[in-house]
mmCIF file of C-alpha atoms and ligand atoms in Angstrom:
data_model
loop_
_atom_site.group_PDB
_atom_site.id
_atom_site.type_symbol
_atom_site.label_atom_id
_atom_site.label_comp_id
_atom_site.label_asym_id
_atom_site.label_seq_id
_atom_site.Cartn_x
_atom_site.Cartn_y
_atom_site.Cartn_z
ATOM 1 C CA MET D 30 154.421 95.293 88.245
ATOM 2 C CA HIS D 31 153.861 92.591 91.229
ATOM 3 C CA THR D 32 151.590 89.935 90.352
ATOM 4 C CA ILE D 33 149.860 87.122 91.846
ATOM 5 C CA GLN D 34 148.373 84.070 90.093
ATOM 6 C CA ILE D 35 144.702 82.846 91.434
ATOM 7 C CA LYS D 36 143.769 79.601 89.123
ATOM 8 C CA ASP D 37 144.466 80.070 85.511
ATOM 9 C CA LYS D 38 144.496 83.959 85.837
ATOM 10 C CA THR D 39 147.328 86.317 86.511
ATOM 11 C CA PHE D 40 146.571 89.483 88.550
ATOM 12 C CA GLY D 41 148.261 92.877 89.410
ATOM 13 C CA VAL D 42 147.824 95.319 92.050
ATOM 14 C CA SER D 43 145.061 97.897 91.018
ATOM 15 C CA VAL D 44 144.107 99.667 94.277
ATOM 16 C CA PRO D 45 146.564 99.350 97.332
ATOM 17 C CA GLU D 46 144.904 98.741 100.361
ATOM 18 C CA ALA D 47 146.111 101.971 102.290
ATOM 19 C CA ASP D 48 144.113 103.985 99.091
ATOM 20 C CA ILE D 49 141.081 101.973 99.583
ATOM 21 C CA LEU D 50 140.699 102.838 103.246
ATOM 22 C CA ALA D 51 141.212 106.308 102.676
ATOM 23 C CA GLN D 52 138.323 106.239 100.204
ATOM 24 C CA VAL D 53 136.246 104.182 102.647
ATOM 25 C CA GLY D 54 136.882 106.695 105.289
ATOM 26 C CA ARG D 55 135.738 109.375 102.986
ATOM 27 C CA VAL D 56 132.302 107.851 102.256
ATOM 28 C CA ALA D 57 131.809 107.041 105.593
ATOM 29 C CA ASP D 58 132.097 110.516 106.468
ATOM 30 C CA GLU D 59 129.620 111.562 103.851
ATOM 31 C CA ILE D 60 127.092 109.056 104.966
ATOM 32 C CA ASN D 61 127.612 110.024 108.470
ATOM 33 C CA SER D 62 127.032 114.023 107.813
ATOM 34 C CA ASP D 63 124.289 113.303 105.332
ATOM 35 C CA TYR D 64 122.507 110.967 107.678
ATOM 36 C CA ALA D 65 123.108 113.213 110.820
ATOM 37 C CA GLY D 66 120.604 112.607 113.287
ATOM 38 C CA GLN D 67 118.661 109.687 111.301
ATOM 39 C CA LYS D 68 119.024 105.933 111.928
ATOM 40 C CA PRO D 69 119.361 104.371 108.729
ATOM 41 C CA ILE D 70 119.636 100.366 108.024
ATOM 42 C CA PHE D 71 122.388 99.448 106.139
ATOM 43 C CA LEU D 72 121.576 96.614 103.843
ATOM 44 C CA VAL D 73 124.857 94.479 102.935
ATOM 45 C CA VAL D 74 124.704 92.208 99.883
ATOM 46 C CA LEU D 75 126.690 89.191 100.562
ATOM 47 C CA ASN D 76 129.111 87.588 99.702
ATOM 48 C CA GLY D 77 131.273 90.137 98.047
ATOM 49 C CA ALA D 78 130.639 93.378 100.218
ATOM 50 C CA TYR D 79 131.395 91.635 103.535
ATOM 51 C CA VAL D 80 135.242 93.215 103.723
ATOM 52 C CA PHE D 81 133.995 96.598 102.630
ATOM 53 C CA ALA D 82 130.796 96.656 104.895
ATOM 54 C CA ALA D 83 133.285 95.871 107.918
ATOM 55 C CA ASP D 84 135.495 98.531 107.324
ATOM 56 C CA LEU D 85 132.747 101.058 106.454
ATOM 57 C CA LEU D 86 130.250 100.475 109.466
ATOM 58 C CA ARG D 87 133.052 100.572 111.918
ATOM 59 C CA ARG D 88 133.566 104.475 110.560
ATOM 60 C CA ILE D 89 129.820 105.113 110.854
ATOM 61 C CA THR D 90 129.060 106.980 113.779
ATOM 62 C CA LEU D 91 125.262 107.115 113.265
ATOM 63 C CA ASP D 92 122.518 104.870 115.182
ATOM 64 C CA ALA D 93 122.802 102.452 112.621
ATOM 65 C CA GLU D 94 121.523 99.021 111.777
ATOM 66 C CA LEU D 95 123.113 96.222 109.749
ATOM 67 C CA ARG D 96 121.620 93.603 107.979
ATOM 68 C CA PHE D 97 122.468 91.030 105.375
ATOM 69 C CA ILE D 98 120.802 90.089 102.003
ATOM 70 C CA ARG D 99 121.733 87.937 98.978
ATOM 71 C CA VAL D 100 120.736 88.397 95.187
ATOM 72 C CA SER D 101 120.676 85.045 93.772
ATOM 73 C CA SER D 102 120.575 84.636 90.162
ATOM 74 C CA TYR D 103 119.219 81.793 88.469
ATOM 75 C CA GLN D 104 118.014 80.671 84.975
ATOM 76 C CA GLY D 105 114.445 80.893 84.589
ATOM 77 C CA THR D 106 112.571 78.098 82.580
ATOM 78 C CA ALA D 107 110.944 81.207 80.615
ATOM 79 C CA THR D 108 112.331 82.875 77.772
ATOM 80 C CA THR D 109 113.119 86.069 79.969
ATOM 81 C CA GLY D 110 116.607 84.335 80.784
ATOM 82 C CA GLN D 111 117.967 85.604 83.895
ATOM 83 C CA VAL D 112 116.101 86.203 87.076
ATOM 84 C CA ASN D 113 117.369 87.463 90.233
ATOM 85 C CA GLN D 114 115.476 87.165 93.937
ATOM 86 C CA VAL D 115 116.248 89.045 96.844
ATOM 87 C CA LEU D 116 117.100 86.743 99.842
ATOM 88 C CA GLY D 117 117.327 87.221 103.500
ATOM 89 C CA LEU D 118 115.490 90.673 103.759
ATOM 90 C CA ASP D 119 113.558 89.519 107.111
ATOM 91 C CA CYS D 120 112.432 92.983 108.455
ATOM 92 C CA SER D 121 110.244 95.843 107.202
ATOM 93 C CA ILE D 122 111.724 98.682 105.408
ATOM 94 C CA GLU D 123 108.780 100.569 105.344
ATOM 95 C CA GLY D 124 109.454 104.146 106.264
ATOM 96 C CA ARG D 125 113.465 103.724 107.319
ATOM 97 C CA HIS D 126 116.223 105.154 105.361
ATOM 98 C CA VAL D 127 117.841 102.198 103.423
ATOM 99 C CA ILE D 128 121.552 102.235 102.117
ATOM 100 C CA VAL D 129 122.447 99.144 100.187
ATOM 101 C CA VAL D 130 126.102 98.237 100.635
ATOM 102 C CA GLU D 131 127.316 96.207 97.507
ATOM 103 C CA ASP D 132 130.794 95.309 96.276
ATOM 104 C CA ILE D 133 130.669 96.664 92.307
ATOM 105 C CA VAL D 134 128.320 97.684 90.330
ATOM 106 C CA ASP D 135 129.451 96.633 87.009
ATOM 107 C CA SER D 136 126.493 96.468 84.504
ATOM 108 C CA GLY D 137 124.379 97.826 87.139
ATOM 109 C CA ILE D 138 121.542 95.333 86.288
ATOM 110 C CA THR D 139 121.838 93.360 89.530
ATOM 111 C CA MET D 140 121.326 96.888 91.492
ATOM 112 C CA ARG D 141 118.673 98.305 89.484
ATOM 113 C CA HIS D 142 116.957 95.183 90.122
ATOM 114 C CA LEU D 143 117.455 95.371 93.747
ATOM 115 C CA LEU D 144 116.416 99.001 93.898
ATOM 116 C CA ASP D 145 113.414 98.246 92.283
ATOM 117 C CA THR D 146 112.483 95.614 94.450
ATOM 118 C CA LEU D 147 113.245 97.551 97.742
ATOM 119 C CA GLN D 148 111.416 100.533 96.427
ATOM 120 C CA ALA D 149 108.162 98.618 96.331
ATOM 121 C CA LYS D 150 108.599 97.946 100.228
ATOM 122 C CA HIS D 151 108.355 101.888 100.578
ATOM 123 C CA PRO D 152 111.563 102.787 102.206
ATOM 124 C CA ALA D 153 111.690 106.434 103.274
ATOM 125 C CA SER D 154 114.913 106.790 101.427
ATOM 126 C CA LEU D 155 116.882 104.501 99.480
ATOM 127 C CA ALA D 156 120.536 105.262 98.387
ATOM 128 C CA VAL D 157 123.425 103.069 96.874
ATOM 129 C CA CYS D 158 126.702 102.821 98.445
ATOM 130 C CA THR D 159 129.139 100.596 96.314
ATOM 131 C CA LEU D 160 132.859 99.951 96.828
ATOM 132 C CA LEU D 161 133.551 99.916 93.112
ATOM 133 C CA VAL D 162 131.864 101.164 90.093
ATOM 134 C CA LYS D 163 133.124 100.279 86.491
ATOM 135 C CA PRO D 164 131.458 103.212 84.346
ATOM 136 C CA GLU D 165 132.358 102.062 81.165
ATOM 137 C CA ASN D 166 130.174 98.826 81.608
ATOM 138 C CA LEU D 167 127.147 100.565 83.077
ATOM 139 C CA ARG D 168 124.089 99.534 81.040
ATOM 140 C CA VAL D 169 120.903 101.076 83.152
ATOM 141 C CA GLN D 170 120.111 104.081 84.724
ATOM 142 C CA LEU D 171 121.553 104.292 88.290
ATOM 143 C CA ASP D 172 122.044 106.921 90.808
ATOM 144 C CA ILE D 173 125.048 106.093 92.626
ATOM 145 C CA PRO D 174 125.485 108.631 95.755
ATOM 146 C CA TYR D 175 128.137 106.793 97.385
ATOM 147 C CA TRP D 176 131.124 105.124 95.631
ATOM 148 C CA CYS D 177 134.957 104.597 96.666
ATOM 149 C CA MET D 178 136.410 104.276 93.531
ATOM 150 C CA LYS D 179 135.755 103.784 89.687
ATOM 151 C CA VAL D 180 137.569 101.269 87.964
ATOM 152 C CA PRO D 181 138.514 100.222 84.354
ATOM 153 C CA ALA D 182 136.307 97.438 83.136
ATOM 154 C CA ALA D 183 138.884 94.711 83.859
ATOM 155 C CA PHE D 184 137.929 91.751 86.255
ATOM 156 C CA ILE D 185 138.429 92.691 89.567
ATOM 157 C CA VAL D 186 139.456 90.332 92.832
ATOM 158 C CA GLY D 187 140.502 91.208 96.525
ATOM 159 C CA TYR D 188 139.094 92.848 99.292
ATOM 160 C CA GLY D 189 135.910 90.784 99.384
ATOM 161 C CA LEU D 190 135.453 90.070 95.513
ATOM 162 C CA ASP D 191 136.291 86.661 93.988
ATOM 163 C CA TYR D 192 137.479 84.957 91.336
ATOM 164 C CA ASP D 193 135.353 81.608 91.445
ATOM 165 C CA GLN D 194 135.622 81.713 95.462
ATOM 166 C CA MET D 195 139.293 82.813 95.339
ATOM 167 C CA GLY D 196 140.880 85.969 96.021
ATOM 168 C CA ARG D 197 138.116 87.320 98.619
ATOM 169 C CA ASN D 198 140.975 87.636 101.691
ATOM 170 C CA LEU D 199 143.550 89.569 99.439
ATOM 171 C CA ARG D 200 143.896 93.102 101.141
ATOM 172 C CA ASP D 201 144.502 94.928 98.344
ATOM 173 C CA ILE D 202 142.247 95.366 95.041
ATOM 174 C CA TYR D 203 143.832 93.349 92.051
ATOM 175 C CA ALA D 204 142.706 93.351 88.274
ATOM 176 C CA LEU D 205 143.037 90.818 85.951
ATOM 177 C CA VAL D 206 146.249 91.240 83.645
ATOM 178 C CA GLU D 207 145.548 90.196 79.988
ATOM 179 C CA SER D 208 147.895 87.665 78.817
HETATM 180 P P1 IMP J 19 126.298 93.568 87.325
HETATM 181 O O1 IMP J 19 124.798 93.237 87.745
HETATM 182 O O2 IMP J 19 126.498 93.501 86.182
HETATM 183 O O3 IMP J 19 126.139 94.877 87.896
HETATM 184 O O4 IMP J 19 127.273 92.761 88.446
HETATM 185 C C1 IMP J 19 126.567 92.575 89.726
HETATM 186 C C2 IMP J 19 127.682 91.364 90.337
HETATM 187 O O5 IMP J 19 128.537 90.496 90.011
HETATM 188 C C3 IMP J 19 128.415 92.291 91.407
HETATM 189 O O6 IMP J 19 127.835 92.546 92.612
HETATM 190 C C4 IMP J 19 130.109 91.195 91.625
HETATM 191 O O7 IMP J 19 129.168 90.403 92.578
HETATM 192 C C5 IMP J 19 129.627 90.483 90.251
HETATM 193 N N1 IMP J 19 130.970 91.490 89.629
HETATM 194 C C6 IMP J 19 130.809 92.305 88.783
HETATM 195 N N2 IMP J 19 132.233 92.611 88.091
HETATM 196 C C7 IMP J 19 132.878 91.991 89.233
HETATM 197 C C8 IMP J 19 134.475 91.949 88.927
HETATM 198 O O8 IMP J 19 135.339 92.421 88.422
HETATM 199 N N3 IMP J 19 134.907 91.041 89.875
HETATM 200 C C9 IMP J 19 134.215 90.126 90.919
HETATM 201 N N4 IMP J 19 132.765 89.924 90.838
HETATM 202 C C10 IMP J 19 132.214 91.022 89.965
HETATM 203 MG MG1 MG J 20 128.210 91.588 94.379
#
């Protein structure tokens, strides 16, 4: 297998670029058809979703609005542990059809929290569109209407996803090879 080295870890190709783009096209077609006649607002979760969003949105033929948000996680001082904050949402989503564009849903905890935060702002509808899902790791109840690929639990880099900020520029998706 063709492998690459990033820092201390070895990765092998998991999904080649052509397969990724085929799935991105499929999902874009589904959204174009499901939202026909609507003007959805796409909320792209930085940083990881930037490559996916660039390819997906150029295949969207709807009158679409595109915005970028971040989910910051920091250690709270209380015993509750990790707290996630949604940053950068500088417009109203009330009454709008919202599609969240994410790189990967792993445990689903980040997405669950993001959806709860956005739902409180009374959108007309709220849907998840993710490049990848790791079904084995999903720990919360989550409806994911739009996903490109399901992958095994191994750590992923490439096509926007990083290992310690490296690997985002890789055209294919790579998975960690256990040594
Ligand atoms: P979750 O809350 O466990 O679903 O994970 C949320 C975030 O962790 C994702 O949005 C990614 O930014 C990051 N993440 C999860 N798995 C991977 C991976 O395999 N590679 C790179 N980032 C990941
Ligand atoms: Mg992410």
